[in-house]
Amino acid sequence: MWRRFWTLVAGAARGPRSPRSCTRQGSGAPVPGSGATVFALSSGQGRCGIAVIRTSGPASGHALRSLTAPQDLPPARSACLRLLSHPRSGEPLDRALVLWFPGPQSFTGEDCAEFHVHGGPAVVSGVLQALGSVPGLRPAEAGEFTRRAFAHGKLSLTEVEGLADLIHAETEAQRRQALRQLDGELGHLCRAWAKTLTKALAHVEAYIDFSEDDNLEEGVLERVDSQVRELELALSAHLRDARRGQRLRSGAHVVVAGPPNAGKSSLVNLLSRKPVSIVSPEPGTTRDVLETPVDLAGFPALLSDTAGLREGVGPVEQEGVRRARERLEQADLILAVLDASDLASPSSCNFLDTIVTPAGAGNPKENSQRLLLVLNKSDLLPRGGPDPSPNLPPHLLLSCLTGEGLDGLLEALRKELAEVCGDPSTGPLLTRARHQHHLQGCLDALGHYKQTKDLALAAEALRLARGHLGRITGGGGTDEILDIIFRDFCVGK
Ligand SMILES: Nc1nc2c(ncn2[C@@H]2O[C@H](COP(=O)(O)OP(=O)(O)OP(=O)(O)O)[C@@H](O)[C@H]2O)c(=O)[nH]1
Ligand SMILES: [K+]
Ligand SMILES: [Mg+2]
């Protein structure tokens, strides 16, 4: 009896019930156009020192031999210098380093070859044409190498996403976050959670099958209940952090706001290091919301310039003010700008009362918007004079004109954005709405597990919960989801 029970538990833990996604075997879906050997330029377009062209598929070895002299394959995974020539005309094309990666020990899991050629456009197009003339070879589609790697179980879906993010990473924080995902951190976590559920499921199923025999260990179901509770806590914590992970991946919304002429547009131009917004001495210059992506102290941000907030103006500026307020509501971080030499004006006081004080600048409440108060035009203050505003909340002095105070502002921005986005090296792991959706689905299913008294339904709920975790790493992903993810890649990756 016990032997039967443990066989069942062990079987459920590894066996046919275990979702394919819990292992590193790909989607199981056929590779689109598999059988064909594909080739592409994998390095960037344009004139460069070295360009890398690669192939993947069964004819890779034949292609390598057809283009090179001597025609033997180089030793696996070591670079060799070869003369490349066109297989039909014999025309020499370049002297290049070539590499041979026999499958399955390659990026895609298939036989692969790489040609590191001189990066001139004529060399690259000559070698691509030569490869196109080899029977069985065709140009690769966007993301096709990675899709093949996924299909052969070389990468899980979260790792594929990490790779796409790494290629698109523009800031240090994005690079760190992408690298963690590519290293499989999110995948490991999901697999560990799925394993817990597999064990829990095995126990519930054993209880259904054997409880009549009265031979089961005491408290089996109680232990499953407590495992489910622990899992719920862990999932909820990660879900709470998901918003930060998404900000880290796609950029935090930083909104520059303040009364007219405070120097908001000057600050936006200074931070983005380009003339994004028109600057002029006329109050009411900026009328619309102007958005620009910037690297702020290593974090990705979408910086919005807005119209100066004031009442009693014409209809166009009034619409600008309405849009500014609307954008302020969506901000992850408000950069509040005041003219340090004009703090007593009605528009400055009004801005302090309605925007700065409610946000609790320098002392944010949990979940409230964060705000940094900047007093601009410090160059207009008397040198070494007293603090112009001892009664204001914590603030920074800056001069957009001279650049004084910029380092301090960038350091303060780095701290604020680390709060808003999380630490890219240790912080949030969920980076996409897709991850959030499945984690929520898993939690909902665990909720059903707790509600039901029927053991068969409870087992079904656990299976459903585990299915959601599996889909994060890629098991049973639909073609549409795969298409969306692989569309992010360029040709050659
Ligand atoms: N002295 C001094 N002048 C500044 C500084 N920053 C901006 N200005 C000037 O202040 C004026 C207004 O600057 P803008 O950047 O257009 O101000 P704004 O807040 O965007 O103005 P609106 O869009 O009209 O609300 C311009 O003449 C700038 O040259 C500064 O640090 N010191
Ligand atoms: K202005
Ligand atoms: Mg402006």
Coordinates of C-alpha atoms and ligand atoms in Angstrom, one line a residue:
M1 CA 0.0 0.0 0.0
W2 CA 2.7 2.5 1.0
R3 CA 4.8 1.6 -2.0
R4 CA 1.8 2.3 -4.2
F5 CA 1.3 5.6 -2.6
W6 CA 4.9 6.8 -2.9
T7 CA 5.0 5.5 -6.5
L8 CA 2.1 7.7 -7.2
V9 CA 3.6 10.7 -5.4
A10 CA 6.9 10.3 -7.2
G11 CA 5.1 9.7 -10.5
A12 CA 3.0 12.8 -10.2
A13 CA 6.1 14.8 -9.3
R14 CA 7.9 13.9 -12.5
G15 CA 5.6 11.9 -14.6
P16 CA 3.1 12.5 -17.3
R17 CA 1.0 14.8 -15.2
S18 CA 3.9 17.1 -14.7
P19 CA 3.5 20.0 -17.2
R20 CA 6.0 20.0 -19.9
S21 CA 6.7 23.6 -19.0
C22 CA 8.2 22.6 -15.8
T23 CA 11.2 21.2 -17.6
R24 CA 13.5 22.9 -20.0
Q25 CA 12.0 21.3 -23.1
G26 CA 10.5 23.9 -25.4
S27 CA 7.0 24.4 -26.4
G28 CA 6.7 21.2 -28.2
A29 CA 5.2 23.2 -31.1
P30 CA 6.8 22.4 -34.5
V31 CA 9.4 24.9 -35.5
P32 CA 8.1 27.1 -38.2
G33 CA 9.7 26.0 -41.4
S34 CA 12.0 23.6 -39.6
G35 CA 14.0 21.3 -41.8
A36 CA 15.1 24.4 -43.8
T37 CA 18.5 25.9 -43.0
V38 CA 18.4 29.6 -42.5
F39 CA 21.0 32.4 -42.7
A40 CA 21.2 36.0 -41.7
L41 CA 23.5 38.9 -40.8
S42 CA 23.4 38.8 -37.0
S43 CA 25.5 42.0 -36.3
G44 CA 24.1 45.5 -37.0
Q45 CA 23.6 47.0 -40.4
G46 CA 26.1 49.4 -42.0
R47 CA 29.8 49.7 -42.4
C48 CA 31.7 48.2 -39.5
G49 CA 35.0 46.4 -38.6
I50 CA 33.6 42.9 -38.4
A51 CA 30.1 41.6 -39.4
V52 CA 28.8 38.2 -38.1
I53 CA 26.7 36.1 -40.5
R54 CA 25.3 32.8 -39.2
T55 CA 23.3 29.8 -40.3
S56 CA 21.2 27.3 -38.5
G57 CA 19.8 24.0 -39.7
P58 CA 20.9 20.6 -41.1
A59 CA 22.7 22.1 -44.2
S60 CA 24.9 24.4 -42.1
G61 CA 27.9 22.1 -42.4
H62 CA 27.5 21.7 -46.1
A63 CA 27.2 25.5 -46.5
L64 CA 30.3 26.0 -44.5
R65 CA 32.3 23.6 -46.6
S66 CA 30.9 25.0 -49.9
L67 CA 32.2 28.5 -49.1
T68 CA 35.5 27.7 -47.6
A69 CA 38.9 26.5 -48.7
P70 CA 40.2 24.1 -47.5
Q71 CA 36.7 22.5 -47.6
D72 CA 36.9 20.5 -44.4
L73 CA 34.9 21.5 -41.3
P74 CA 36.9 23.3 -38.6
P75 CA 37.1 21.7 -35.2
A76 CA 33.9 22.3 -33.2
R77 CA 33.6 25.6 -31.5
S78 CA 37.0 27.0 -32.3
A79 CA 37.7 29.9 -34.7
C80 CA 39.7 29.2 -37.9
L81 CA 40.9 31.5 -40.6
R82 CA 39.5 30.5 -44.1
L83 CA 39.3 32.0 -47.5
L84 CA 35.7 32.4 -48.5
S85 CA 34.6 32.2 -52.1
H86 CA 31.4 31.9 -54.0
P87 CA 30.5 28.2 -54.4
R88 CA 29.3 28.7 -58.1
S89 CA 31.7 31.2 -59.6
G90 CA 34.7 30.5 -57.3
E91 CA 35.1 34.3 -56.9
P92 CA 37.0 35.1 -53.7
L93 CA 34.9 37.1 -51.2
D94 CA 36.9 37.6 -48.0
R95 CA 39.4 36.1 -45.7
A96 CA 37.3 35.4 -42.6
L97 CA 37.1 33.6 -39.2
V98 CA 34.6 30.8 -39.3
L99 CA 33.1 28.7 -36.5
W100 CA 31.3 25.4 -36.5
F101 CA 28.8 24.6 -33.8
P102 CA 27.4 21.0 -34.3
G103 CA 24.0 20.6 -32.7
P104 CA 22.7 20.2 -30.1
Q105 CA 25.5 22.2 -28.5
S106 CA 24.6 25.4 -30.2
F107 CA 22.4 28.5 -29.6
T108 CA 19.5 27.0 -31.6
G109 CA 20.2 23.3 -30.8
E110 CA 20.7 22.7 -34.5
D111 CA 23.9 22.6 -36.5
C112 CA 25.1 26.2 -36.8
A113 CA 27.9 28.0 -38.6
E114 CA 29.3 31.5 -38.1
F115 CA 31.2 33.7 -40.6
H116 CA 33.0 36.6 -39.0
V117 CA 33.7 38.7 -42.1
H118 CA 35.1 42.2 -42.7
G119 CA 32.1 44.5 -42.3
G120 CA 32.0 46.3 -45.6
P121 CA 28.6 46.2 -47.3
A122 CA 29.9 44.5 -50.5
V123 CA 31.6 41.7 -48.4
V124 CA 28.4 41.2 -46.4
S125 CA 26.1 41.1 -49.4
G126 CA 28.6 38.9 -51.3
V127 CA 28.6 36.3 -48.5
L128 CA 24.8 36.4 -48.1
Q129 CA 24.4 35.9 -51.8
A130 CA 26.8 33.0 -51.7
L131 CA 24.9 31.4 -48.9
G132 CA 21.6 31.9 -50.8
S133 CA 23.0 29.9 -53.7
V134 CA 23.6 26.8 -51.5
P135 CA 20.7 24.3 -52.0
G136 CA 18.5 24.1 -48.9
L137 CA 19.4 27.5 -47.5
R138 CA 17.0 30.5 -47.3
P139 CA 17.1 33.9 -45.5
A140 CA 16.0 33.8 -41.8
E141 CA 12.9 35.6 -40.7
A142 CA 12.9 38.0 -37.7
G143 CA 13.5 36.2 -34.5
E144 CA 13.8 32.8 -36.3
F145 CA 17.1 31.8 -34.6
T146 CA 15.6 32.4 -31.1
R147 CA 12.4 30.7 -32.1
R148 CA 14.3 27.6 -33.0
A149 CA 16.3 27.8 -29.7
F150 CA 12.9 27.9 -27.9
A151 CA 11.5 25.0 -29.9
H152 CA 14.5 22.9 -29.1
G153 CA 14.3 23.6 -25.4
K154 CA 17.5 25.8 -25.3
L155 CA 15.6 28.7 -23.9
S156 CA 12.3 29.0 -21.9
L157 CA 9.8 31.6 -22.8
T158 CA 10.9 33.9 -19.9
E159 CA 14.5 33.6 -21.1
V160 CA 13.4 34.5 -24.6
E161 CA 11.7 37.6 -23.2
G162 CA 14.9 38.4 -21.2
L163 CA 16.9 38.1 -24.4
A164 CA 14.6 40.4 -26.3
D165 CA 14.8 42.9 -23.4
L166 CA 18.5 42.7 -23.4
I167 CA 18.8 43.5 -27.0
H168 CA 16.5 46.5 -26.5
A169 CA 18.0 47.6 -23.2
E170 CA 19.0 51.2 -23.3
T171 CA 19.8 51.9 -19.6
E172 CA 21.9 50.1 -17.1
A173 CA 18.9 49.2 -15.0
Q174 CA 17.2 47.6 -18.0
R175 CA 20.3 45.6 -18.9
R176 CA 20.6 44.2 -15.3
Q177 CA 16.9 43.3 -15.2
A178 CA 17.0 41.6 -18.7
L179 CA 20.2 39.7 -17.8
R180 CA 18.6 38.3 -14.7
Q181 CA 15.6 37.1 -16.7
L182 CA 17.8 35.7 -19.4
D183 CA 19.7 33.8 -16.7
G184 CA 16.4 32.2 -15.8
E185 CA 15.7 33.6 -12.4
L186 CA 12.0 34.0 -13.0
G187 CA 11.8 30.6 -14.7
H188 CA 13.5 28.9 -11.7
L189 CA 11.1 30.6 -9.3
C190 CA 8.0 29.5 -11.4
R191 CA 9.4 25.9 -11.7
A192 CA 9.9 25.8 -7.9
W193 CA 6.4 27.0 -7.3
A194 CA 5.0 24.5 -9.8
K195 CA 6.9 21.7 -8.1
T196 CA 5.3 22.6 -4.8
L197 CA 1.9 22.4 -6.5
T198 CA 2.8 19.1 -8.1
K199 CA 3.6 17.5 -4.7
A200 CA 0.4 19.0 -3.2
L201 CA -1.6 17.6 -6.1
A202 CA -0.1 14.2 -5.6
H203 CA -1.1 14.2 -2.0
V204 CA -4.7 15.2 -2.7
E205 CA -4.9 12.5 -5.4
A206 CA -3.5 9.9 -3.1
Y207 CA -6.0 10.9 -0.5
I208 CA -8.8 10.5 -3.1
D209 CA -7.5 7.1 -4.1
F210 CA -6.5 5.6 -0.7
S211 CA -8.2 7.4 2.1
E212 CA -10.7 4.5 2.4
D213 CA -7.8 2.2 3.2
D214 CA -7.2 4.3 6.3
N215 CA -3.5 3.8 5.7
L216 CA -2.5 7.3 4.9
E217 CA -0.2 9.2 7.1
E218 CA -2.1 11.6 9.4
G219 CA -2.6 15.2 8.4
V220 CA -1.8 14.9 4.7
L221 CA -4.5 17.4 3.7
E222 CA -3.6 19.8 6.4
R223 CA -0.1 19.9 5.1
V224 CA -1.3 20.6 1.6
D225 CA -3.4 23.4 3.0
S226 CA -0.5 25.0 4.7
Q227 CA 1.7 24.6 1.5
V228 CA -1.0 26.4 -0.5
R229 CA -1.1 29.2 2.1
E230 CA 2.6 29.7 1.9
L231 CA 2.5 29.7 -1.9
E232 CA -0.3 32.3 -1.8
L233 CA 1.9 34.6 0.3
A234 CA 4.9 34.3 -2.0
L235 CA 2.8 34.9 -5.1
S236 CA 1.1 37.9 -3.6
A237 CA 4.4 39.5 -2.7
H238 CA 5.7 39.1 -6.2
L239 CA 2.4 40.4 -7.6
R240 CA 2.7 43.5 -5.5
D241 CA 6.1 44.2 -7.0
A242 CA 4.9 43.6 -10.6
R243 CA 4.1 47.2 -11.3
R244 CA 7.7 48.1 -10.4
G245 CA 9.1 45.4 -12.7
Q246 CA 7.1 46.7 -15.6
R247 CA 8.3 50.3 -14.9
L248 CA 11.8 49.1 -14.9
R249 CA 11.3 47.4 -18.3
S250 CA 9.3 50.1 -20.1
G251 CA 10.2 53.3 -18.2
A252 CA 8.8 55.2 -15.2
H253 CA 6.5 58.2 -15.8
V254 CA 8.3 61.3 -14.6
V255 CA 6.2 64.4 -14.9
V256 CA 7.7 67.9 -14.7
A257 CA 5.2 70.4 -13.4
G258 CA 5.0 73.8 -11.8
P259 CA 3.8 77.4 -12.3
P260 CA 4.4 79.2 -15.6
N261 CA 8.0 80.2 -16.3
A262 CA 9.5 78.2 -13.4
G263 CA 11.9 76.7 -15.9
K264 CA 10.2 73.3 -16.5
S265 CA 11.0 73.1 -20.2
S266 CA 14.6 74.2 -19.4
L267 CA 14.9 71.3 -17.0
V268 CA 13.4 68.8 -19.5
N269 CA 16.0 69.9 -22.1
L270 CA 18.8 69.7 -19.5
L271 CA 17.8 66.2 -18.4
S272 CA 17.3 64.8 -21.9
R273 CA 20.4 66.6 -23.2
K274 CA 18.5 67.8 -26.3
P275 CA 16.2 70.8 -27.2
V276 CA 12.9 68.8 -26.8
S277 CA 10.8 71.8 -25.6
I278 CA 10.7 75.5 -26.5
V279 CA 12.1 77.8 -23.8
S280 CA 11.1 81.4 -23.7
P281 CA 10.7 84.3 -21.2
E282 CA 7.0 84.3 -22.0
P283 CA 4.8 82.6 -19.4
G284 CA 2.5 80.0 -21.0
T285 CA 5.0 78.8 -23.7
T286 CA 4.4 75.1 -23.3
R287 CA 0.8 74.3 -24.1
D288 CA 0.8 70.6 -24.7
V289 CA 2.2 67.6 -22.9
L290 CA 5.6 66.7 -24.5
E291 CA 6.9 63.3 -23.8
T292 CA 10.5 62.1 -24.3
P293 CA 12.2 58.8 -23.3
V294 CA 15.4 59.5 -21.3
D295 CA 18.0 57.6 -19.3
L296 CA 17.7 59.2 -15.8
A297 CA 20.6 58.2 -13.6
G298 CA 20.7 54.7 -15.1
F299 CA 16.9 54.2 -15.0
P300 CA 14.6 54.3 -18.0
A301 CA 12.0 57.1 -17.8
L302 CA 9.4 58.8 -19.9
L303 CA 9.8 62.5 -19.1
S304 CA 6.8 64.7 -19.7
D305 CA 7.0 68.5 -20.0
T306 CA 3.7 70.2 -19.1
A307 CA 2.0 73.6 -19.3
G308 CA 2.5 75.9 -16.4
L309 CA -0.4 75.6 -13.9
R310 CA -2.4 78.8 -13.6
E311 CA -6.0 79.9 -13.8
G312 CA -7.8 82.7 -15.7
V313 CA -6.1 82.2 -19.1
G314 CA -7.4 81.7 -22.6
P315 CA -9.1 78.5 -23.9
V316 CA -5.9 77.0 -25.5
E317 CA -3.7 77.4 -22.4
Q318 CA -6.6 76.2 -20.3
E319 CA -6.7 73.0 -22.2
G320 CA -3.0 72.7 -21.7
V321 CA -3.5 73.1 -18.0
R322 CA -6.2 70.4 -18.0
R323 CA -3.8 68.0 -19.8
A324 CA -1.1 68.8 -17.4
R325 CA -3.3 67.9 -14.4
E326 CA -4.4 64.7 -16.2
R327 CA -0.8 63.7 -16.8
L328 CA 0.1 64.5 -13.2
E329 CA -2.4 61.9 -12.0
Q330 CA -0.6 59.2 -14.0
A331 CA 2.9 60.2 -12.8
D332 CA 5.1 57.6 -10.9
L333 CA 7.3 60.6 -9.9
I334 CA 6.5 64.3 -10.0
L335 CA 9.4 66.7 -10.6
A336 CA 7.9 69.9 -9.1
V337 CA 9.7 73.0 -10.3
L338 CA 9.5 76.5 -8.7
D339 CA 11.3 79.7 -9.4
A340 CA 13.5 80.1 -6.4
S341 CA 13.4 83.9 -6.8
D342 CA 9.6 84.0 -7.0
L343 CA 8.4 81.8 -4.2
A344 CA 5.9 84.3 -2.8
S345 CA 4.0 84.8 -6.0
P346 CA 0.3 83.6 -6.0
S347 CA 1.0 80.9 -8.7
S348 CA 4.0 79.5 -6.6
C349 CA 1.9 79.4 -3.4
N350 CA -1.0 77.8 -5.2
F351 CA 1.2 75.1 -6.6
L352 CA 2.7 74.4 -3.2
D353 CA -0.7 74.1 -1.6
T354 CA -2.4 72.0 -4.3
I355 CA 0.3 69.7 -5.6
V356 CA 3.4 69.7 -3.4
T357 CA 1.9 69.6 0.1
P358 CA -0.7 66.9 -0.6
A359 CA 2.0 64.6 -2.1
G360 CA 3.9 64.9 1.2
A361 CA 7.2 65.8 -0.5
G362 CA 10.2 64.2 1.1
N363 CA 8.0 62.1 3.3
P364 CA 5.8 60.0 1.0
K365 CA 3.1 57.8 2.4
E366 CA 2.9 54.1 1.3
N367 CA 1.5 53.9 -2.3
S368 CA 1.2 57.7 -2.7
Q369 CA 2.8 59.4 -5.6
R370 CA 6.4 60.4 -5.1
L371 CA 7.5 64.0 -5.6
L372 CA 10.9 65.8 -5.8
L373 CA 10.7 69.6 -5.2
V374 CA 13.3 71.6 -7.2
L375 CA 13.9 75.3 -6.7
N376 CA 15.3 76.5 -10.1
K377 CA 17.1 79.7 -11.0
S378 CA 19.3 79.6 -7.9
D379 CA 21.7 81.8 -9.9
L380 CA 19.3 84.7 -9.3
L381 CA 19.6 84.4 -5.5
P382 CA 22.2 86.4 -3.6
R383 CA 25.5 84.3 -3.4
G384 CA 25.8 82.6 0.0
G385 CA 22.6 84.2 1.2
P386 CA 20.2 82.5 3.5
D387 CA 18.0 79.6 2.4
P388 CA 15.2 81.4 0.5
S389 CA 12.5 79.0 1.8
P390 CA 13.2 77.6 5.3
N391 CA 9.5 76.7 5.7
L392 CA 9.3 74.6 2.5
P393 CA 9.3 70.8 2.5
P394 CA 12.7 69.2 1.6
H395 CA 14.0 70.6 -1.7
L396 CA 16.9 70.9 -4.0
L397 CA 18.5 74.1 -5.4
L398 CA 19.2 74.1 -9.1
S399 CA 20.2 76.4 -11.9
C400 CA 19.3 75.2 -15.4
L401 CA 21.2 78.2 -16.6
T402 CA 24.6 77.3 -15.0
G403 CA 24.1 73.6 -14.4
E404 CA 24.8 74.1 -10.7
G405 CA 22.9 71.5 -8.5
L406 CA 22.5 69.1 -11.4
D407 CA 24.6 66.3 -9.8
G408 CA 22.6 66.6 -6.6
L409 CA 19.4 66.4 -8.6
L410 CA 20.5 63.3 -10.5
E411 CA 21.5 61.6 -7.3
A412 CA 18.1 62.4 -5.8
L413 CA 16.4 61.1 -9.0
R414 CA 18.4 57.8 -8.8
K415 CA 17.2 57.2 -5.2
E416 CA 13.6 58.1 -6.1
L417 CA 13.6 55.9 -9.2
A418 CA 15.1 53.0 -7.3
E419 CA 12.0 53.2 -5.1
V420 CA 9.7 53.5 -8.0
C421 CA 11.2 50.8 -10.2
G422 CA 12.8 48.5 -7.7
D423 CA 16.4 47.3 -7.6
P424 CA 17.3 45.8 -11.0
S425 CA 19.8 43.4 -9.4
T426 CA 17.7 42.0 -6.6
G427 CA 14.2 43.5 -7.0
P428 CA 11.1 42.7 -9.0
L429 CA 11.1 39.7 -11.3
L430 CA 7.8 40.1 -13.1
T431 CA 8.4 42.4 -16.0
R432 CA 5.4 42.0 -18.3
A433 CA 1.6 42.1 -18.1
R434 CA 1.7 38.5 -19.3
H435 CA 3.6 37.3 -16.2
Q436 CA 1.2 39.3 -14.0
H437 CA -1.9 37.8 -15.7
H438 CA -0.7 34.2 -15.1
L439 CA 0.4 34.8 -11.5
Q440 CA -3.1 36.3 -10.8
G441 CA -4.7 33.3 -12.5
C442 CA -2.6 31.0 -10.3
L443 CA -3.7 32.9 -7.2
D444 CA -7.4 32.8 -8.3
A445 CA -7.2 29.0 -8.8
L446 CA -5.6 28.6 -5.3
G447 CA -8.6 30.7 -4.0
H448 CA -10.9 28.1 -5.5
Y449 CA -8.9 25.3 -3.9
K450 CA -9.5 26.8 -0.5
Q451 CA -13.2 27.4 -1.0
T452 CA -14.2 23.9 -2.2
K453 CA -15.0 21.0 0.0
D454 CA -15.0 18.5 -2.9
L455 CA -11.6 16.9 -3.2
A456 CA -11.9 16.2 -6.9
L457 CA -12.6 20.0 -7.5
A458 CA -9.7 20.9 -5.2
A459 CA -7.3 18.7 -7.3
E460 CA -8.7 20.4 -10.4
A461 CA -8.0 23.8 -8.9
L462 CA -4.4 22.8 -8.1
R463 CA -3.9 21.6 -11.7
L464 CA -5.3 24.8 -13.0
A465 CA -3.0 26.8 -10.8
R466 CA 0.0 24.8 -11.9
G467 CA -1.0 25.3 -15.6
H468 CA -0.8 29.1 -15.1
L469 CA 2.8 28.9 -13.7
G470 CA 3.7 26.6 -16.6
R471 CA 2.5 29.1 -19.2
I472 CA 4.8 31.8 -17.8
T473 CA 7.8 29.7 -18.8
G474 CA 6.3 28.6 -22.0
G475 CA 4.4 25.3 -21.8
G476 CA 1.3 25.3 -23.9
G477 CA 1.8 28.8 -25.1
T478 CA -0.5 29.6 -28.0
D479 CA 1.0 30.6 -31.4
E480 CA -0.3 34.2 -31.0
I481 CA 1.6 34.7 -27.8
L482 CA 4.7 33.3 -29.4
D483 CA 4.3 35.6 -32.4
I484 CA 4.0 38.6 -30.1
I485 CA 7.1 37.8 -28.2
F486 CA 9.2 36.8 -31.2
R487 CA 8.1 39.9 -33.2
D488 CA 10.3 41.9 -30.8
F489 CA 13.4 40.4 -32.4
C490 CA 15.3 41.5 -35.4
V491 CA 16.4 39.4 -38.3
G492 CA 19.6 37.5 -37.4
K493 CA 18.6 36.9 -33.7
Ligands
LIG1 N1 18.3 82.9 -14.6 C1 17.8 81.8 -14.9 N2 16.9 81.7 -15.9 C2 16.3 80.5 -16.2 C3 16.7 79.4 -15.6 N3 16.0 78.3 -16.1 C4 15.2 78.9 -17.0 N4 15.3 80.2 -17.1 C5 14.6 81.1 -17.9 O1 13.3 81.2 -17.5 C6 12.4 81.5 -18.6 C7 11.3 80.4 -18.7 O2 11.9 79.2 -18.9 P1 11.1 77.9 -19.5 O3 11.9 76.8 -19.5 O4 10.4 78.3 -20.8 O5 10.0 77.8 -18.3 P2 8.7 77.0 -18.3 O6 8.4 76.6 -16.9 O7 8.8 75.8 -19.2 O8 7.6 78.0 -18.8 P3 6.1 77.7 -19.4 O9 6.2 76.6 -20.4 O10 5.8 79.0 -20.1 O11 5.3 77.4 -18.3 C8 13.3 81.4 -19.9 O12 13.6 82.7 -20.2 C9 14.6 80.7 -19.4 O13 15.7 81.1 -20.1 C10 17.7 79.4 -14.6 O14 18.2 78.5 -14.0 N5 18.2 80.7 -14.3
K2 K 8.2 80.1 -20.6
MG3 MG 7.6 75.2 -20.8

